[in-house]
mmCIF file of C-alpha atoms in Angstrom:
data_model
loop_
_atom_site.group_PDB
_atom_site.id
_atom_site.type_symbol
_atom_site.label_atom_id
_atom_site.label_comp_id
_atom_site.label_asym_id
_atom_site.label_seq_id
_atom_site.Cartn_x
_atom_site.Cartn_y
_atom_site.Cartn_z
ATOM 1 C CA UNK A 1 64.765 7.142 47.455
ATOM 2 C CA UNK A 2 66.180 4.212 45.494
ATOM 3 C CA UNK A 3 63.653 2.110 43.547
ATOM 4 C CA UNK A 4 63.159 -1.454 44.703
ATOM 5 C CA UNK A 5 64.930 -4.142 42.751
ATOM 6 C CA UNK A 6 62.379 -6.270 40.914
ATOM 7 C CA UNK A 7 64.043 -9.526 39.885
ATOM 8 C CA UNK A 8 61.033 -10.719 37.866
ATOM 9 C CA UNK A 9 60.908 -7.481 35.897
ATOM 10 C CA UNK A 10 64.660 -7.682 35.262
ATOM 11 C CA UNK A 11 64.387 -11.200 33.897
ATOM 12 C CA UNK A 12 61.426 -10.182 31.736
ATOM 13 C CA UNK A 13 63.443 -7.287 30.315
ATOM 14 C CA UNK A 14 66.396 -9.532 29.573
ATOM 15 C CA UNK A 15 64.209 -12.134 27.941
ATOM 16 C CA UNK A 16 62.453 -9.533 25.795
ATOM 17 C CA UNK A 17 65.656 -7.851 24.635
ATOM 18 C CA UNK A 18 67.242 -11.246 23.977
ATOM 19 C CA UNK A 19 64.348 -12.265 21.740
ATOM 20 C CA UNK A 20 64.412 -8.909 19.946
ATOM 21 C CA UNK A 21 68.121 -9.236 19.133
ATOM 22 C CA UNK A 22 67.654 -12.823 17.942
ATOM 23 C CA UNK A 23 64.708 -11.694 15.793
ATOM 24 C CA UNK A 24 66.856 -8.891 14.365
ATOM 25 C CA UNK A 25 69.581 -11.408 13.525
ATOM 26 C CA UNK A 26 67.061 -13.656 11.774
ATOM 27 C CA UNK A 27 65.483 -10.837 9.749
ATOM 28 C CA UNK A 28 68.830 -9.433 8.608
ATOM 29 C CA UNK A 29 70.115 -12.864 7.588
ATOM 30 C CA UNK A 30 66.999 -13.790 5.658
ATOM 31 C CA UNK A 31 67.079 -10.419 3.912
ATOM 32 C CA UNK A 32 70.752 -10.756 2.952
ATOM 33 C CA UNK A 33 70.362 -14.421 2.030
ATOM 34 C CA UNK A 34 67.470 -13.598 -0.285
ATOM 35 C CA UNK A 35 69.883 -11.781 -2.610
ATOM 36 C CA UNK A 36 73.009 -13.866 -1.905
ATOM 37 C CA UNK A 37 73.507 -15.083 -5.457
ATOM 38 C CA UNK A 38 75.670 -16.635 -6.706
ATOM 39 C CA UNK A 39 76.560 -18.828 -3.765
ATOM 40 C CA UNK A 40 80.098 -19.573 -2.690
ATOM 41 C CA UNK A 41 82.091 -21.528 -5.276
ATOM 42 C CA UNK A 42 82.714 -24.412 -2.859
ATOM 43 C CA UNK A 43 78.975 -25.073 -2.591
ATOM 44 C CA UNK A 44 79.088 -26.622 -6.049
ATOM 45 C CA UNK A 45 81.504 -29.220 -4.721
ATOM 46 C CA UNK A 46 79.258 -29.952 -1.744
ATOM 47 C CA UNK A 47 76.333 -30.552 -4.073
ATOM 48 C CA UNK A 48 78.395 -32.676 -6.445
ATOM 49 C CA UNK A 49 79.770 -34.893 -3.689
ATOM 50 C CA UNK A 50 76.436 -35.059 -1.885
ATOM 51 C CA UNK A 51 74.548 -36.172 -4.972
ATOM 52 C CA UNK A 52 77.246 -38.723 -5.730
ATOM 53 C CA UNK A 53 76.961 -40.090 -2.194
ATOM 54 C CA UNK A 54 73.157 -40.215 -2.389
ATOM 55 C CA UNK A 55 73.397 -42.099 -5.681
ATOM 56 C CA UNK A 56 75.688 -44.777 -4.273
ATOM 57 C CA UNK A 57 79.133 -43.496 -5.206
ATOM 58 C CA UNK A 58 81.466 -44.143 -2.236
ATOM 59 C CA UNK A 59 83.801 -41.351 -3.349
ATOM 60 C CA UNK A 60 81.118 -38.954 -2.131
ATOM 61 C CA UNK A 61 82.872 -39.220 1.236
ATOM 62 C CA UNK A 62 85.537 -36.619 0.586
ATOM 63 C CA UNK A 63 88.508 -36.003 2.842
ATOM 64 C CA UNK A 64 88.944 -32.585 1.257
ATOM 65 C CA UNK A 65 85.520 -31.030 1.853
ATOM 66 C CA UNK A 66 83.598 -30.863 5.126
ATOM 67 C CA UNK A 67 81.261 -33.808 5.598
ATOM 68 C CA UNK A 68 78.401 -31.827 7.144
ATOM 69 C CA UNK A 69 77.294 -29.988 3.982
ATOM 70 C CA UNK A 70 77.885 -33.142 1.921
ATOM 71 C CA UNK A 71 75.640 -35.247 4.159
ATOM 72 C CA UNK A 72 72.957 -32.537 4.162
ATOM 73 C CA UNK A 73 73.089 -32.393 0.364
ATOM 74 C CA UNK A 74 72.828 -36.182 0.136
ATOM 75 C CA UNK A 75 69.806 -36.228 2.461
ATOM 76 C CA UNK A 76 67.938 -33.436 0.690
ATOM 77 C CA UNK A 77 68.715 -34.961 -2.713
ATOM 78 C CA UNK A 78 67.295 -38.276 -1.528
ATOM 79 C CA UNK A 79 64.139 -36.528 -0.303
ATOM 80 C CA UNK A 80 63.718 -34.688 -3.591
ATOM 81 C CA UNK A 81 64.412 -31.274 -2.063
ATOM 82 C CA UNK A 82 66.597 -28.447 -3.328
ATOM 83 C CA UNK A 83 70.091 -28.920 -1.791
ATOM 84 C CA UNK A 84 71.134 -25.308 -2.426
ATOM 85 C CA UNK A 85 68.131 -23.935 -0.542
ATOM 86 C CA UNK A 86 68.663 -26.190 2.468
ATOM 87 C CA UNK A 87 72.409 -25.592 2.575
ATOM 88 C CA UNK A 88 71.823 -21.857 2.754
ATOM 89 C CA UNK A 89 68.983 -22.225 5.252
ATOM 90 C CA UNK A 90 71.247 -24.305 7.506
ATOM 91 C CA UNK A 91 73.833 -21.522 7.689
ATOM 92 C CA UNK A 92 71.143 -18.876 8.255
ATOM 93 C CA UNK A 93 69.764 -20.869 11.194
ATOM 94 C CA UNK A 94 73.291 -21.440 12.495
ATOM 95 C CA UNK A 95 73.968 -17.702 12.291
ATOM 96 C CA UNK A 96 70.906 -16.917 14.389
ATOM 97 C CA UNK A 97 71.804 -19.602 16.935
ATOM 98 C CA UNK A 98 75.348 -18.220 17.123
ATOM 99 C CA UNK A 99 74.023 -14.762 18.042
ATOM 100 C CA UNK A 100 71.899 -16.150 20.864
ATOM 101 C CA UNK A 101 74.694 -18.385 22.143
ATOM 102 C CA UNK A 102 77.125 -15.471 22.055
ATOM 103 C CA UNK A 103 74.821 -13.355 24.232
ATOM 104 C CA UNK A 104 74.388 -16.146 26.778
ATOM 105 C CA UNK A 105 78.135 -16.816 26.867
ATOM 106 C CA UNK A 106 79.058 -13.152 27.345
ATOM 107 C CA UNK A 107 76.463 -12.671 30.064
ATOM 108 C CA UNK A 108 77.610 -15.735 31.983
ATOM 109 C CA UNK A 109 81.187 -14.480 31.751
ATOM 110 C CA UNK A 110 80.675 -10.907 32.988
ATOM 111 C CA UNK A 111 77.141 -10.907 34.497
ATOM 112 C CA UNK A 112 76.409 -7.565 32.802
ATOM 113 C CA UNK A 113 73.393 -7.743 30.503
ATOM 114 C CA UNK A 114 74.174 -4.515 28.649
ATOM 115 C CA UNK A 115 77.529 -5.979 27.566
ATOM 116 C CA UNK A 116 75.853 -9.193 26.395
ATOM 117 C CA UNK A 117 73.245 -7.147 24.541
ATOM 118 C CA UNK A 118 75.951 -5.127 22.802
ATOM 119 C CA UNK A 119 77.779 -8.321 21.819
ATOM 120 C CA UNK A 120 74.582 -9.720 20.314
ATOM 121 C CA UNK A 121 73.873 -6.531 18.371
ATOM 122 C CA UNK A 122 77.412 -6.402 16.990
ATOM 123 C CA UNK A 123 77.301 -10.044 15.958
ATOM 124 C CA UNK A 124 73.849 -9.614 14.416
ATOM 125 C CA UNK A 125 75.031 -6.951 11.976
ATOM 126 C CA UNK A 126 78.734 -7.718 11.592
ATOM 127 C CA UNK A 127 79.454 -7.991 7.836
ATOM 128 C CA UNK A 128 81.702 -11.044 8.180
ATOM 129 C CA UNK A 129 79.129 -12.859 10.311
ATOM 130 C CA UNK A 130 76.448 -12.016 7.757
ATOM 131 C CA UNK A 131 78.516 -13.387 4.889
ATOM 132 C CA UNK A 132 79.213 -16.660 6.678
ATOM 133 C CA UNK A 133 75.555 -16.888 7.687
ATOM 134 C CA UNK A 134 74.328 -16.984 4.084
ATOM 135 C CA UNK A 135 77.157 -18.559 2.050
ATOM 136 C CA UNK A 136 76.168 -22.204 2.708
ATOM 137 C CA UNK A 137 79.631 -23.082 4.042
ATOM 138 C CA UNK A 138 80.593 -24.990 7.185
ATOM 139 C CA UNK A 139 82.138 -22.172 9.204
ATOM 140 C CA UNK A 140 78.944 -20.754 10.712
ATOM 141 C CA UNK A 141 77.492 -24.104 11.873
ATOM 142 C CA UNK A 142 80.813 -24.811 13.601
ATOM 143 C CA UNK A 143 80.841 -21.346 15.203
ATOM 144 C CA UNK A 144 77.293 -21.900 16.479
ATOM 145 C CA UNK A 145 78.169 -25.298 17.974
ATOM 146 C CA UNK A 146 81.363 -23.927 19.538
ATOM 147 C CA UNK A 147 79.575 -20.957 21.128
ATOM 148 C CA UNK A 148 76.798 -23.230 22.386
ATOM 149 C CA UNK A 149 79.398 -25.512 23.971
ATOM 150 C CA UNK A 150 81.084 -22.550 25.651
ATOM 151 C CA UNK A 151 77.776 -21.100 26.870
ATOM 152 C CA UNK A 152 76.659 -24.432 28.318
ATOM 153 C CA UNK A 153 79.971 -24.790 30.149
ATOM 154 C CA UNK A 154 79.559 -21.570 32.091
ATOM 155 C CA UNK A 155 77.318 -21.741 35.176
ATOM 156 C CA UNK A 156 74.074 -19.720 35.024
ATOM 157 C CA UNK A 157 73.369 -16.717 37.215
ATOM 158 C CA UNK A 158 72.940 -17.438 40.878
ATOM 159 C CA UNK A 159 75.326 -20.392 41.037
ATOM 160 C CA UNK A 160 79.017 -21.121 40.672
ATOM 161 C CA UNK A 161 78.576 -24.880 40.521
ATOM 162 C CA UNK A 162 79.804 -26.508 37.339
ATOM 163 C CA UNK A 163 77.395 -29.349 36.653
ATOM 164 C CA UNK A 164 79.186 -32.348 35.075
ATOM 165 C CA UNK A 165 76.434 -32.765 32.520
ATOM 166 C CA UNK A 166 77.429 -29.445 30.975
ATOM 167 C CA UNK A 167 80.855 -30.742 30.028
ATOM 168 C CA UNK A 168 79.330 -33.894 28.521
ATOM 169 C CA UNK A 169 76.938 -31.761 26.473
ATOM 170 C CA UNK A 170 79.816 -29.561 25.338
ATOM 171 C CA UNK A 171 81.728 -32.647 24.223
ATOM 172 C CA UNK A 172 78.746 -33.808 22.176
ATOM 173 C CA UNK A 173 78.318 -30.384 20.545
ATOM 174 C CA UNK A 174 81.991 -30.119 19.602
ATOM 175 C CA UNK A 175 81.850 -33.704 18.360
ATOM 176 C CA UNK A 176 79.098 -32.622 15.977
ATOM 177 C CA UNK A 177 81.312 -29.681 15.047
ATOM 178 C CA UNK A 178 83.707 -32.238 13.584
ATOM 179 C CA UNK A 179 81.275 -32.504 10.679
ATOM 180 C CA UNK A 180 82.148 -28.951 9.692
ATOM 181 C CA UNK A 181 85.665 -28.122 10.971
ATOM 182 C CA UNK A 182 87.450 -31.313 12.095
ATOM 183 C CA UNK A 183 90.813 -30.040 13.294
ATOM 184 C CA UNK A 184 89.251 -26.935 14.788
ATOM 185 C CA UNK A 185 86.819 -29.072 16.804
ATOM 186 C CA UNK A 186 89.728 -30.976 18.366
ATOM 187 C CA UNK A 187 91.437 -27.675 19.152
ATOM 188 C CA UNK A 188 88.275 -26.226 20.708
ATOM 189 C CA UNK A 189 87.729 -29.305 22.859
ATOM 190 C CA UNK A 190 91.379 -29.248 23.922
ATOM 191 C CA UNK A 191 91.089 -25.641 25.077
ATOM 192 C CA UNK A 192 87.843 -26.441 26.867
ATOM 193 C CA UNK A 193 89.491 -29.394 28.588
ATOM 194 C CA UNK A 194 92.464 -27.284 29.673
ATOM 195 C CA UNK A 195 90.101 -24.720 31.166
ATOM 196 C CA UNK A 196 88.342 -27.477 33.113
ATOM 197 C CA UNK A 197 91.684 -28.862 34.301
ATOM 198 C CA UNK A 198 92.699 -25.406 35.482
ATOM 199 C CA UNK A 199 89.432 -25.046 37.379
ATOM 200 C CA UNK A 200 89.826 -28.512 38.923
ATOM 201 C CA UNK A 201 93.383 -27.725 40.035
ATOM 202 C CA UNK A 202 92.729 -24.266 41.474
ATOM 203 C CA UNK A 203 89.547 -25.317 43.291
ATOM 204 C CA UNK A 204 90.949 -28.718 44.319
ATOM 205 C CA UNK A 205 87.910 -30.360 42.738
ATOM 206 C CA UNK A 206 89.824 -33.407 41.575
ATOM 207 C CA UNK A 207 86.642 -35.435 41.131
ATOM 208 C CA UNK A 208 86.095 -33.248 38.076
ATOM 209 C CA UNK A 209 88.867 -35.199 36.337
ATOM 210 C CA UNK A 210 86.415 -38.089 35.951
ATOM 211 C CA UNK A 211 83.922 -35.846 34.160
ATOM 212 C CA UNK A 212 86.647 -34.447 31.938
ATOM 213 C CA UNK A 213 87.502 -37.997 30.888
ATOM 214 C CA UNK A 214 83.837 -38.803 30.239
ATOM 215 C CA UNK A 215 83.463 -35.592 28.250
ATOM 216 C CA UNK A 216 86.451 -36.583 26.127
ATOM 217 C CA UNK A 217 84.873 -40.005 25.578
ATOM 218 C CA UNK A 218 81.631 -38.369 24.427
ATOM 219 C CA UNK A 219 83.551 -36.084 22.074
ATOM 220 C CA UNK A 220 85.542 -38.976 20.581
ATOM 221 C CA UNK A 221 82.403 -41.114 20.236
ATOM 222 C CA UNK A 222 80.930 -38.380 18.027
ATOM 223 C CA UNK A 223 84.050 -37.518 16.034
ATOM 224 C CA UNK A 224 85.947 -40.779 15.572
ATOM 225 C CA UNK A 225 83.239 -42.674 13.602
ATOM 226 C CA UNK A 226 83.353 -39.935 10.978
ATOM 227 C CA UNK A 227 87.115 -40.344 10.649
ATOM 228 C CA UNK A 228 86.818 -44.134 10.392
ATOM 229 C CA UNK A 229 84.077 -43.976 7.758
ATOM 230 C CA UNK A 230 86.109 -41.476 5.745
ATOM 231 C CA UNK A 231 89.109 -43.817 5.938
ATOM 232 C CA UNK A 232 87.019 -46.763 4.731
ATOM 233 C CA UNK A 233 85.460 -44.821 1.866
ATOM 234 C CA UNK A 234 88.492 -42.828 0.703
ATOM 235 C CA UNK A 235 91.512 -44.688 2.051
ATOM 236 C CA UNK A 236 92.736 -41.539 3.829
ATOM 237 C CA UNK A 237 92.915 -41.006 7.604
ATOM 238 C CA UNK A 238 93.051 -37.263 7.329
ATOM 239 C CA UNK A 239 89.755 -35.557 8.139
ATOM 240 C CA UNK A 240 88.347 -32.996 5.772
ATOM 241 C CA UNK A 241 89.291 -29.328 5.231
ATOM 242 C CA UNK A 242 92.445 -27.927 3.726
ATOM 243 C CA UNK A 243 93.935 -26.958 7.085
ATOM 244 C CA UNK A 244 94.014 -30.586 8.182
ATOM 245 C CA UNK A 245 95.798 -31.465 4.948
ATOM 246 C CA UNK A 246 98.613 -29.154 6.026
ATOM 247 C CA UNK A 247 98.681 -30.613 9.544
ATOM 248 C CA UNK A 248 98.761 -34.218 8.364
ATOM 249 C CA UNK A 249 100.929 -33.462 5.321
ATOM 250 C CA UNK A 250 98.284 -35.187 3.217
ATOM 251 C CA UNK A 251 98.300 -33.799 -0.296
ATOM 252 C CA UNK A 252 96.537 -36.726 -1.937
ATOM 253 C CA UNK A 253 93.912 -34.324 -3.226
ATOM 254 C CA UNK A 254 95.206 -31.447 -5.306
ATOM 255 C CA UNK A 255 93.269 -28.311 -4.408
ATOM 256 C CA UNK A 256 93.665 -26.833 -7.870
ATOM 257 C CA UNK A 257 92.579 -30.048 -9.515
ATOM 258 C CA UNK A 258 89.423 -30.018 -7.399
ATOM 259 C CA UNK A 259 88.406 -26.817 -9.151
ATOM 260 C CA UNK A 260 89.063 -28.292 -12.581
ATOM 261 C CA UNK A 261 86.252 -29.153 -14.927
ATOM 262 C CA UNK A 262 87.204 -32.643 -16.021
ATOM 263 C CA UNK A 263 89.110 -34.415 -13.270
ATOM 264 C CA UNK A 264 88.774 -38.235 -13.206
ATOM 265 C CA UNK A 265 86.878 -38.097 -9.918
ATOM 266 C CA UNK A 266 84.331 -35.664 -11.299
ATOM 267 C CA UNK A 267 83.907 -37.767 -14.417
ATOM 268 C CA UNK A 268 83.220 -40.762 -12.170
ATOM 269 C CA UNK A 269 80.709 -38.794 -10.155
ATOM 270 C CA UNK A 270 78.816 -37.665 -13.244
ATOM 271 C CA UNK A 271 78.029 -41.279 -14.012
ATOM 272 C CA UNK A 272 76.091 -41.485 -10.740
ATOM 273 C CA UNK A 273 74.087 -38.296 -11.245
#
């Protein structure tokens, strides 16, 4: 005789295992982060630019380094907190969020909880994910925002309806991702938009085109102000990160010079620290 299907018990099991995997991800990341010293070399640049920005130096808005860590450093410096600690804590939290978002995304894609559980376990202990979760860089916060956007896009169990608010939320999340990986956030939103267009075309849900346009407006409203402010402060349209420098052919900032000890920009920043 087959046992009766208990939906409440199934949801309780999923919720419990989900929380256990997220807890495992948090414990492993805190443990690894406790001994993650020295930090990534680029973190020194985040701290230098962030302190310069907090102290009134407009060159703290760099078009070479991601603005997210710089703004976090500026805020913590203003509040009298340790920027290095909060930079690392931000990536640890992002790493944990990424694990949870990955499990939700995988489950909504295949509707098989064991597969989602396996994906969460692999991401919890994957060496590369651990490194990026404790190195205070911008990759893991962007990954977390991107996975959250993808998970929100997919309809939950029991429905196939794509609520328009999900696409607007995804646009806002990827717009925040611009703080960490500018070009990649545009690419991610473009792929998300193409997927929505494909769904609208195949299901003949042409009213969805309106929500796609509104989602794009939300994304641009989050990302474009950062580009404009960077242009005003640095005179360069190109957003941050080295990849965008290749795309825009903007080599106004020499990567090797950025690692030098006595560049004119760094000398200027020292006067504000």
